[in-house]
mmCIF file of C-alpha atoms and ligand atoms in Angstrom:
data_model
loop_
_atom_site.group_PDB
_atom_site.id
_atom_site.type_symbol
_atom_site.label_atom_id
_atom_site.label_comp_id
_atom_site.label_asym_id
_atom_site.label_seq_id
_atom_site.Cartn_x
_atom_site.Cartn_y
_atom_site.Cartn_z
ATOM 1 C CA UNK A 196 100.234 59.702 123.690
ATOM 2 C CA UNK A 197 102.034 60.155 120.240
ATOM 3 C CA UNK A 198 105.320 58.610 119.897
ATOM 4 C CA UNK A 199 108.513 60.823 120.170
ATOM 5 C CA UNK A 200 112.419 60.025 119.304
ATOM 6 C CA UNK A 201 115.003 61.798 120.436
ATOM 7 C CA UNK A 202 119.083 62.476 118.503
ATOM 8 C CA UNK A 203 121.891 64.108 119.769
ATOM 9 C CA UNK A 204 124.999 65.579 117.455
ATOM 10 C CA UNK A 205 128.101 65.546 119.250
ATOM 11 C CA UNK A 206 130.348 68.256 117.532
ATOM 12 C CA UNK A 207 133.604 69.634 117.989
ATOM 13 C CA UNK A 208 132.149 72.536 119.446
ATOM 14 C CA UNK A 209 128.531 72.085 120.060
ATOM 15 C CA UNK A 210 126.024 69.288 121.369
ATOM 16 C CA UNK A 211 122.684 69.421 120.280
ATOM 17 C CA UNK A 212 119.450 67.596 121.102
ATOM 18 C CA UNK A 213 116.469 67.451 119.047
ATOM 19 C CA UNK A 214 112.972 65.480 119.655
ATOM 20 C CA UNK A 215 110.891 65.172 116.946
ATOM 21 C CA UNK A 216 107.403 63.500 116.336
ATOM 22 C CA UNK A 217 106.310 60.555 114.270
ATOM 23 C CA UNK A 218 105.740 63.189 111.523
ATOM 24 C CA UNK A 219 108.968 64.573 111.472
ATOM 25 C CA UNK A 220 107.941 67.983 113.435
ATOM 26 C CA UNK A 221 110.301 69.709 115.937
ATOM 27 C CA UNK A 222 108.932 69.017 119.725
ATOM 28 C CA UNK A 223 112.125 70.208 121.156
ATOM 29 C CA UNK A 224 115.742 71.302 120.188
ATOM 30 C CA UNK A 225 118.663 72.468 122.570
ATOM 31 C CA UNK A 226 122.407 73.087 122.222
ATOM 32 C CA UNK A 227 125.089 73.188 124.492
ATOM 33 C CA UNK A 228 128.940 73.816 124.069
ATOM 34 C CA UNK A 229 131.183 70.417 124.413
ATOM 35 C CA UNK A 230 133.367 70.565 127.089
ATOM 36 C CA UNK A 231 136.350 71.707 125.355
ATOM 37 C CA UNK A 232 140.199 70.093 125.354
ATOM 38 C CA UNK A 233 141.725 72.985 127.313
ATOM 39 C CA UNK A 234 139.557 73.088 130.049
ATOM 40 C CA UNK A 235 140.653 69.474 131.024
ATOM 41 C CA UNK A 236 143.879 68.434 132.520
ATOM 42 C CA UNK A 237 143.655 64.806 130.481
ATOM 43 C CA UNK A 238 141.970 63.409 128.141
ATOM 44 C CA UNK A 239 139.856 60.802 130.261
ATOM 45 C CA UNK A 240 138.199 64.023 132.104
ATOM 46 C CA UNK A 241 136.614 65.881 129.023
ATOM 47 C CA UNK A 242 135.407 62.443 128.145
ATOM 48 C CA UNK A 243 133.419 62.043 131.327
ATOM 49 C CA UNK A 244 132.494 65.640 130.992
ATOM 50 C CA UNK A 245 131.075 65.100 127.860
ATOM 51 C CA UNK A 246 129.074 61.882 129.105
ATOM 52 C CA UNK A 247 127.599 63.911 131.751
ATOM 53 C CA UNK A 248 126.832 66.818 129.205
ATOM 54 C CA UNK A 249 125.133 64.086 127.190
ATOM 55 C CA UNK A 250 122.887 62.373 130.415
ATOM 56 C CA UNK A 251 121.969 65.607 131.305
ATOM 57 C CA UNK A 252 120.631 66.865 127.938
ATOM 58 C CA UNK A 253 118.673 63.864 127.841
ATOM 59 C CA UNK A 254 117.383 63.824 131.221
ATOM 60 C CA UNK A 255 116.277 67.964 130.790
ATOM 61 C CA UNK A 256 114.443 66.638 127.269
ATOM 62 C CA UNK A 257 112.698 63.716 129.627
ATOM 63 C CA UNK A 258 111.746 66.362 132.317
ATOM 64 C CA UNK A 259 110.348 69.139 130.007
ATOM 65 C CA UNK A 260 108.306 66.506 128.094
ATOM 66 C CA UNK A 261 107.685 64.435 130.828
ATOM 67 C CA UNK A 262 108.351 61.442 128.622
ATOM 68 C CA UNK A 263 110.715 58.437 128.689
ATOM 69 C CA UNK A 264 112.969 57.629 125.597
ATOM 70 C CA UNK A 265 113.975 54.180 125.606
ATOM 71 C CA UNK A 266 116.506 54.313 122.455
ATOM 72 C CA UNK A 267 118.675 57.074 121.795
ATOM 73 C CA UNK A 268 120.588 57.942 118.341
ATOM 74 C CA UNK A 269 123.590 60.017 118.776
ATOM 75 C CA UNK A 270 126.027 61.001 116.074
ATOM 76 C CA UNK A 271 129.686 61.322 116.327
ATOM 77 C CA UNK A 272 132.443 62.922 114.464
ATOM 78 C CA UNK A 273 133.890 59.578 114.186
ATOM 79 C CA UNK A 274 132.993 55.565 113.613
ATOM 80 C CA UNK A 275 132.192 52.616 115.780
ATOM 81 C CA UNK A 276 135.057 50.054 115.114
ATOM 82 C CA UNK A 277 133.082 46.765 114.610
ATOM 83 C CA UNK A 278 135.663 44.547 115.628
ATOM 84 C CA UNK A 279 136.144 46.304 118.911
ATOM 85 C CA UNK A 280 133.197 48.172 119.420
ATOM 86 C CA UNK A 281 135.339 51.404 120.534
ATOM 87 C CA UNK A 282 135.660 54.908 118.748
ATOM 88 C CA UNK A 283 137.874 55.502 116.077
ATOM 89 C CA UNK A 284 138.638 57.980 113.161
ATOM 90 C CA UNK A 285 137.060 60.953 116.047
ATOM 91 C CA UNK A 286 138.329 64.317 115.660
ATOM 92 C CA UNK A 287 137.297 64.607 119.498
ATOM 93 C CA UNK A 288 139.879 62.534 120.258
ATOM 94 C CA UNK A 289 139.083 61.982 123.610
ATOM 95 C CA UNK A 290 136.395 59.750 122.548
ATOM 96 C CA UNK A 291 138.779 57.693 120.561
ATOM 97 C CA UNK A 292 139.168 54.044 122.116
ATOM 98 C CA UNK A 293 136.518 54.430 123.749
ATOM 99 C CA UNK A 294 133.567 52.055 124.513
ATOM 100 C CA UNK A 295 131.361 55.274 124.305
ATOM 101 C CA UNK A 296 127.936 53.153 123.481
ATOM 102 C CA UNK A 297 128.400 51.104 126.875
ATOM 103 C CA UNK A 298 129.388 53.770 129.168
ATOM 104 C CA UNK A 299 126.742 56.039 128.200
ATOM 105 C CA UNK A 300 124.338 52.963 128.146
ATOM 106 C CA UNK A 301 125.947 52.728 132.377
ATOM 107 C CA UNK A 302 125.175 56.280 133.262
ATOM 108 C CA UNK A 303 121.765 55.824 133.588
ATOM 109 C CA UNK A 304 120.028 54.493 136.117
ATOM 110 C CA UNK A 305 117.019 53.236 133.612
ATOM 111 C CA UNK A 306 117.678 50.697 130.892
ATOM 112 C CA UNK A 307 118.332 53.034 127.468
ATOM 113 C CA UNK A 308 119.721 51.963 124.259
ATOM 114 C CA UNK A 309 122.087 53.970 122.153
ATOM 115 C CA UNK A 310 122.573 53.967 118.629
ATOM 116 C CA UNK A 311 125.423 55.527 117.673
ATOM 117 C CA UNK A 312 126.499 56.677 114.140
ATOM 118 C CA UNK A 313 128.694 58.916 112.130
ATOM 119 C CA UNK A 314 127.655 62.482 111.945
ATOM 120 C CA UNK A 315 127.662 62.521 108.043
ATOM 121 C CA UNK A 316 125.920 59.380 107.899
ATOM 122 C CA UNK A 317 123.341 60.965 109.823
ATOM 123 C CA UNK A 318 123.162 63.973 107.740
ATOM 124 C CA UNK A 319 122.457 61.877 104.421
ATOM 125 C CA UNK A 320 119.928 59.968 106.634
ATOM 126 C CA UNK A 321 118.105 62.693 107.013
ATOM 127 C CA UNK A 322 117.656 64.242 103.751
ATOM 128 C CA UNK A 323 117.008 60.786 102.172
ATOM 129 C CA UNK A 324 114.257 60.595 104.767
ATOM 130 C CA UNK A 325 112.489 64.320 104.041
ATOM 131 C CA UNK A 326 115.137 66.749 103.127
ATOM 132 C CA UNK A 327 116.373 67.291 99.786
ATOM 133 C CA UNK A 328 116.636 64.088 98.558
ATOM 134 C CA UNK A 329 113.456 62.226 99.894
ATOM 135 C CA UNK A 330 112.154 59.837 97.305
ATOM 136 C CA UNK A 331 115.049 58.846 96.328
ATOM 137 C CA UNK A 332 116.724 55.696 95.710
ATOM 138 C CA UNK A 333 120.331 56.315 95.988
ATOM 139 C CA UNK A 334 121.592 59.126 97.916
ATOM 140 C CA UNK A 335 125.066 60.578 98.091
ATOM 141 C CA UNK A 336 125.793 63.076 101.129
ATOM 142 C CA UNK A 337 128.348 64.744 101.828
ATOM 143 C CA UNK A 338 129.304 67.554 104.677
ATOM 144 C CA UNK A 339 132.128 70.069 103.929
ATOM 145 C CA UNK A 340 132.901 72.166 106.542
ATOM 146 C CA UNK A 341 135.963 72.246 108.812
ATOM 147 C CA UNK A 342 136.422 68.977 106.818
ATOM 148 C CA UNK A 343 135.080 66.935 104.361
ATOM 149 C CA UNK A 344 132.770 63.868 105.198
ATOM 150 C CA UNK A 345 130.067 61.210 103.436
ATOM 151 C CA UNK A 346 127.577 58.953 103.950
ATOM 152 C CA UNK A 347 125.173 56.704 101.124
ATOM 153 C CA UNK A 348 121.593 55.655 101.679
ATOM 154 C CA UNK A 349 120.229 53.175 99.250
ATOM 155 C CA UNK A 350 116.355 52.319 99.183
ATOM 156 C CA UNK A 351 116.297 54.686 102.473
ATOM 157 C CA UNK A 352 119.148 52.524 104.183
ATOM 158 C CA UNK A 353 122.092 53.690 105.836
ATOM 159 C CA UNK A 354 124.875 51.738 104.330
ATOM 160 C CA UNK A 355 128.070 51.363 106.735
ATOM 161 C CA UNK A 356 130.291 48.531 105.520
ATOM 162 C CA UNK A 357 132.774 45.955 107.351
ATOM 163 C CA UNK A 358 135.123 48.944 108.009
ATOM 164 C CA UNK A 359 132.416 51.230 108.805
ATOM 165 C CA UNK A 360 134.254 53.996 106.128
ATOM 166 C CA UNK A 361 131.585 53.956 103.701
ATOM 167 C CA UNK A 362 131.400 57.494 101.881
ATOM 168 C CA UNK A 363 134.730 58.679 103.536
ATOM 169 C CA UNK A 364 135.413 60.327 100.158
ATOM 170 C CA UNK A 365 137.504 62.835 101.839
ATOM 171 C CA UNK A 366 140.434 61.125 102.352
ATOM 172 C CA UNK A 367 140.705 59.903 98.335
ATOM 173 C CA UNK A 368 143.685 61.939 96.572
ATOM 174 C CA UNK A 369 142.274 64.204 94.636
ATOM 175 C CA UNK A 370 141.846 62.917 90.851
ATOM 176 C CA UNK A 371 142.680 64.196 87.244
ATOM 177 C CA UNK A 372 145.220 67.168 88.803
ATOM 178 C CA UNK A 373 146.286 70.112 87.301
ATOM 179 C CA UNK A 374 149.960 71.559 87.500
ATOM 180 C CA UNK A 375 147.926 74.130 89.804
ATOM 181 C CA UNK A 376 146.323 71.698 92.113
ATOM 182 C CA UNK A 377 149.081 71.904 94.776
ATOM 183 C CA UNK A 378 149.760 68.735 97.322
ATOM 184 C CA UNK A 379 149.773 69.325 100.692
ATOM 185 C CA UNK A 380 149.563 66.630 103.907
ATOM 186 C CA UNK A 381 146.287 66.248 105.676
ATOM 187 C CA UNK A 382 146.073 64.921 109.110
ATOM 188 C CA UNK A 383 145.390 61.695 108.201
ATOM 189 C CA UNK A 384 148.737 61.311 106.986
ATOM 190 C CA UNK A 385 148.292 60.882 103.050
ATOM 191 C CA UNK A 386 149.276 63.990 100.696
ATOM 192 C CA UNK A 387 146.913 65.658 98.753
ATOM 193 C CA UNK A 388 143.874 64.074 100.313
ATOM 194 C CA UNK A 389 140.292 65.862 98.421
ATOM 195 C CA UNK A 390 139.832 67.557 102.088
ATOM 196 C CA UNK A 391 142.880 69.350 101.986
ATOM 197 C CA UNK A 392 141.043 71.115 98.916
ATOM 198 C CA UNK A 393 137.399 71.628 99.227
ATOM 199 C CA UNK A 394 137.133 71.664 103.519
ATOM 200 C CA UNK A 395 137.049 75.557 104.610
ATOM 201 C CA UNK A 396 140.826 75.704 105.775
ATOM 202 C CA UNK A 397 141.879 73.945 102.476
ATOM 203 C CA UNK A 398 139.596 76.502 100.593
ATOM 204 C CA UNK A 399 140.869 79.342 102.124
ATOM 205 C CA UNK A 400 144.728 77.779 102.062
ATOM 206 C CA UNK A 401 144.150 77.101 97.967
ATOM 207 C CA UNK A 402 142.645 80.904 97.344
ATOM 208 C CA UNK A 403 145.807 82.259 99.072
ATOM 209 C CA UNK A 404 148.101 80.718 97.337
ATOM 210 C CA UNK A 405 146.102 82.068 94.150
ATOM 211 C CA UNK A 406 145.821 85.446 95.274
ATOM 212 C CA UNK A 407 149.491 85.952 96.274
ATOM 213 C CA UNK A 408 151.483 83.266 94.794
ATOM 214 C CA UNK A 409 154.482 85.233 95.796
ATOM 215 C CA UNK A 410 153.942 84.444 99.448
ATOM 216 C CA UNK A 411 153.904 80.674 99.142
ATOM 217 C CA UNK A 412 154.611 80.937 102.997
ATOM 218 C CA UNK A 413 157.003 79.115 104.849
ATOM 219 C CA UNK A 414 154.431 78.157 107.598
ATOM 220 C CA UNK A 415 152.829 75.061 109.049
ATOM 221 C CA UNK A 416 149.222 74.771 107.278
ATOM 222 C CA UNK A 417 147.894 75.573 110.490
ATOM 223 C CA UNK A 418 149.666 78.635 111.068
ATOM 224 C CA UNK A 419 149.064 80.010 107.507
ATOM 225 C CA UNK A 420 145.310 79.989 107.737
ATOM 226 C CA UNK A 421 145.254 82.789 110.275
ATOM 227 C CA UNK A 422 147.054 84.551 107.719
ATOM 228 C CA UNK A 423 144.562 83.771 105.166
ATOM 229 C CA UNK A 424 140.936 84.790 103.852
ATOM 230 C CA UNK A 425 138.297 82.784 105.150
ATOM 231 C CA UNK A 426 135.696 81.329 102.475
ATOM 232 C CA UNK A 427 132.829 83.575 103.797
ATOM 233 C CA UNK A 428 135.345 86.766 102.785
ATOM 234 C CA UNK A 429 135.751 85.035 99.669
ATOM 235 C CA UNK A 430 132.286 84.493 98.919
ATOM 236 C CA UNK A 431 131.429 88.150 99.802
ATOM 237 C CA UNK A 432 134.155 89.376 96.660
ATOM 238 C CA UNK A 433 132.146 86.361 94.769
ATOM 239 C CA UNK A 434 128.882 88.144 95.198
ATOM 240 C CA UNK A 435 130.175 91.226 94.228
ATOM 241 C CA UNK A 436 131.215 90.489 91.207
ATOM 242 C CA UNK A 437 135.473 90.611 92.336
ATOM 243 C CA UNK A 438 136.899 89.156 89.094
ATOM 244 C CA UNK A 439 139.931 87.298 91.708
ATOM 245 C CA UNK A 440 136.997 85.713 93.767
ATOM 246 C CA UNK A 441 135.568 84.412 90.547
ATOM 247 C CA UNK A 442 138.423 82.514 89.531
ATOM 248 C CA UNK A 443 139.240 80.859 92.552
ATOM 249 C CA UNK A 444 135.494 79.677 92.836
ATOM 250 C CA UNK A 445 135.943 77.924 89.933
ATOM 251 C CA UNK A 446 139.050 76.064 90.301
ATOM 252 C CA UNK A 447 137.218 75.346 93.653
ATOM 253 C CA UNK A 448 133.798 74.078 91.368
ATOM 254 C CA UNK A 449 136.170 71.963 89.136
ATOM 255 C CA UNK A 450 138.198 70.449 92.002
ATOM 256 C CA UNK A 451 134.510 69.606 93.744
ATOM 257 C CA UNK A 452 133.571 68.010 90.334
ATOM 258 C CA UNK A 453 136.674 66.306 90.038
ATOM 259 C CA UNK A 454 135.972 64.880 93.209
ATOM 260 C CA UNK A 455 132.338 64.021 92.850
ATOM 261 C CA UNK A 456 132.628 62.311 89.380
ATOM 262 C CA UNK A 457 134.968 59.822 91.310
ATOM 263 C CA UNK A 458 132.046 59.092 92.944
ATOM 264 C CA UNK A 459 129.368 59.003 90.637
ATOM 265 C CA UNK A 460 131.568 56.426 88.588
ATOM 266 C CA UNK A 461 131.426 54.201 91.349
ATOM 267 C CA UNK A 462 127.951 54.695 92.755
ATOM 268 C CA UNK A 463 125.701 56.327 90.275
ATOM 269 C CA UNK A 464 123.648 58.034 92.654
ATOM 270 C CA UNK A 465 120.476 59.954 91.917
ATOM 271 C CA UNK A 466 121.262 62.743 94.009
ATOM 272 C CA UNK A 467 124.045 64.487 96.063
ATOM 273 C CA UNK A 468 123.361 66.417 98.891
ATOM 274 C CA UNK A 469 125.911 68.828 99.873
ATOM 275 C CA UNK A 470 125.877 70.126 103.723
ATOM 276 C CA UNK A 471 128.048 72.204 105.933
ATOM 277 C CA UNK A 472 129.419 75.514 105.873
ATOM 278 C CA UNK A 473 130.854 75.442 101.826
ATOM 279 C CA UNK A 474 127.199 74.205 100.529
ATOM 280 C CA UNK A 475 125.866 77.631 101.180
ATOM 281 C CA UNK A 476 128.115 78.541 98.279
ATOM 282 C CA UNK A 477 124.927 78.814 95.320
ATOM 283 C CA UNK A 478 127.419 79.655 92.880
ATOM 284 C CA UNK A 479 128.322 75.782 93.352
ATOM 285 C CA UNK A 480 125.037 74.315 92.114
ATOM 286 C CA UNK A 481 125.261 75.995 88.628
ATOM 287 C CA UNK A 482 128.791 75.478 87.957
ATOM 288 C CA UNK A 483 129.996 71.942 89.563
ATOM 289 C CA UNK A 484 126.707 70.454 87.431
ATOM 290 C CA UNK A 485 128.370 71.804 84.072
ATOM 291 C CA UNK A 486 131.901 70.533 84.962
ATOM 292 C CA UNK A 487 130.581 67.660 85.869
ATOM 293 C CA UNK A 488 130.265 65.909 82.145
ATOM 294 C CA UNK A 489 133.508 66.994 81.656
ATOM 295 C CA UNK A 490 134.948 64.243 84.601
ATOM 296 C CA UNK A 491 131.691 61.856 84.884
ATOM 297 C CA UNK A 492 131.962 58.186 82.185
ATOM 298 C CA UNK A 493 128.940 59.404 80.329
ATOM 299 C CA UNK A 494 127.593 61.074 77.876
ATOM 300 C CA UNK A 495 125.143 62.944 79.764
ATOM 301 C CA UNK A 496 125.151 63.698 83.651
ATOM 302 C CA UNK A 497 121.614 62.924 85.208
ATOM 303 C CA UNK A 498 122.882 62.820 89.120
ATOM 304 C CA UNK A 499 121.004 65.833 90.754
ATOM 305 C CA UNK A 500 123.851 68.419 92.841
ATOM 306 C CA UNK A 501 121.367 69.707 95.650
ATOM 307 C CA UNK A 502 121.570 71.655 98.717
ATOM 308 C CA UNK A 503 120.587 70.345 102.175
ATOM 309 C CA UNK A 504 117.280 70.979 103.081
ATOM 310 C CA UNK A 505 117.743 71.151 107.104
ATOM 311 C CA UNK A 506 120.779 73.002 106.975
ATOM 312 C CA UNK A 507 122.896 72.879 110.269
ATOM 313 C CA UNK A 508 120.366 70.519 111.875
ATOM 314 C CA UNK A 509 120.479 68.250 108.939
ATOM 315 C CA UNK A 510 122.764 66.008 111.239
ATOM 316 C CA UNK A 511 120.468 65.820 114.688
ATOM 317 C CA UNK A 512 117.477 65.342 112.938
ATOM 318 C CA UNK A 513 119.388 61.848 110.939
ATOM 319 C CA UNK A 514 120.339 60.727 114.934
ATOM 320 C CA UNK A 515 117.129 60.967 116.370
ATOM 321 C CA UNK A 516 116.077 58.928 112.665
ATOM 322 C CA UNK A 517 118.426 56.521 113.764
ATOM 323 C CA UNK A 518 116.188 55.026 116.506
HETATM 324 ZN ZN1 ZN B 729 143.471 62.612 104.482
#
């Protein structure tokens, strides 16, 4: 019987499973929606929804396969605190405090081991391992979608650190500004944090104030992005040519190679892998590369800006790689 592993990506809005085979192949993939905030009447109830969610994704996988996984990898929009062992830095914030390892370790009946791990460390595990970036020595990932998250393999290792932060890029100020690169707070409670520029909502917040400067609107960030293009509209006017789109594409390229030079002056990484929703932007991977040796401490810029080869399941496919 060949040998299977099996990762789960707990999302915001989404759990998936996926079970792949020694060779990397898809046995079995599934996706549910997390048991959202609002259908709970405290916090302690969507968490124990969302354990049960988990046990019985896992026990459906066992059934259909008719196969028992031993470990499990899971990733989480947050970190492991390894001086407590509970959840922290979780944008499911339910799960924050939690001991999340040991109670889903107690919901089953049979002995199972989790691993758990950041969901943007387990993106850059996986396309170290055979996405975009296998055969690599030094990988840089990085997811920007609803926000803006990192991970580093070396020598096909996941490297976490004491504070288990490692690649948490997004939460950096923003280096070398221009008088255009406006400051606003991100949740984290710093001002002028890279997310707040390159996530989605800070792309869409940035191209509004470009296209209607006049309108600088009184509003919580929040309440101004409803008012606002998303990046997908924007990247329609890009791809047709809308001279407006183009220029706020590139003061988005130039703020993402601001950003990434910080990084490659530190690390030196072979390649970056960019993931999420704003690395289907193609536009990106000609530009950024040129701006690049503008920011980077070298003469020439040899760190490869690539796109993620497994897409959306970039991050299930680095749990299950976990085990
Ligand atoms: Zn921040």
């Amino acid at each position: 019987m060949q040998h299977l592993s099996i990762g789960l990506d707990l999302g915001g809005t989404k759990i998936e499973v996926i079970v792949l085979s020694s060779n990397g192949e898809t046995i079995l993939r599934e996706r549910i929606p997390t048991p959202p905030k609002n259908d709970f009447q405290t916090p302690d109830q969507q968490y124990q929804a969302i354990i049960l969610a988990i046990k019985t994704l896992i026990n459906t996988s066992e059934a259909t396969l008719d196969y028992q996984f031993n470990k499990v990898g899971i990733g989480i929009p947050g970190a492991i605190s390894p001086t407590t062992g509970l959840v922290k830095n979780a944008n499911t914030t339910c799960l924050i405090g939690r001991a999340f390892k040991q109670d889903l370790e107690a919901s089953f009946k049979q002995a199972k081991t989790f691993m758990i791990a950041n969901d943007a460390d387990c993106f850059v595990v996986s396309e170290a391992k055979d996405g975009a970036a296998k055969n690599s020595n030094s990988v840089f990932g990085v997811i920007i979608g609803t926000g803006c998250g990192g991970g580093l393999v070396i020598n096909q290792q996941l490297i976490t650190g004491p504070n288990a932060i490692t690649g948490e890029w997004g939460h950096n100020p923003l280096p070398w500004l221009d008088p255009s690169d406006e400051l606003i707070p991100c949740y984290c409670g710093k001002l002028g944090c890279i997310e707040t520029f390159l996530s989605g909502p800070g792309f869409s917040h940035h191209a509004h104030q470009t296209h209607s400067p006049e309108s600088k609107v009184k509003l919580k960030f929040d309440e101004a992005l409803s008012l606002q293009l998303s990046a997908q509209q924007w990247h329609k006017k890009l791809l047709a040519n809308d001279s407006e789109a183009i220029k706020i594409f590139d003061t988005y390229a130039r703020r993402l190679a601001k950003s990434l030079a910080s990084v490659i002056n530190i690390i030196d990484p072979e390649v970056i892998v960019l993931g999420g929703g704003m690395s289907n932007i193609d536009y990106l991977y000609q530009r950024v590369p040129e701006l690049l040796t503008e920011y980077v401490f070298s003469d020439e810029v040899l760190t490869r800006l690539v796109k993620a080869e497994f897409g959306d399941s970039s991050g299930v496919r680095g749990a299950a790689r976990l085990v």
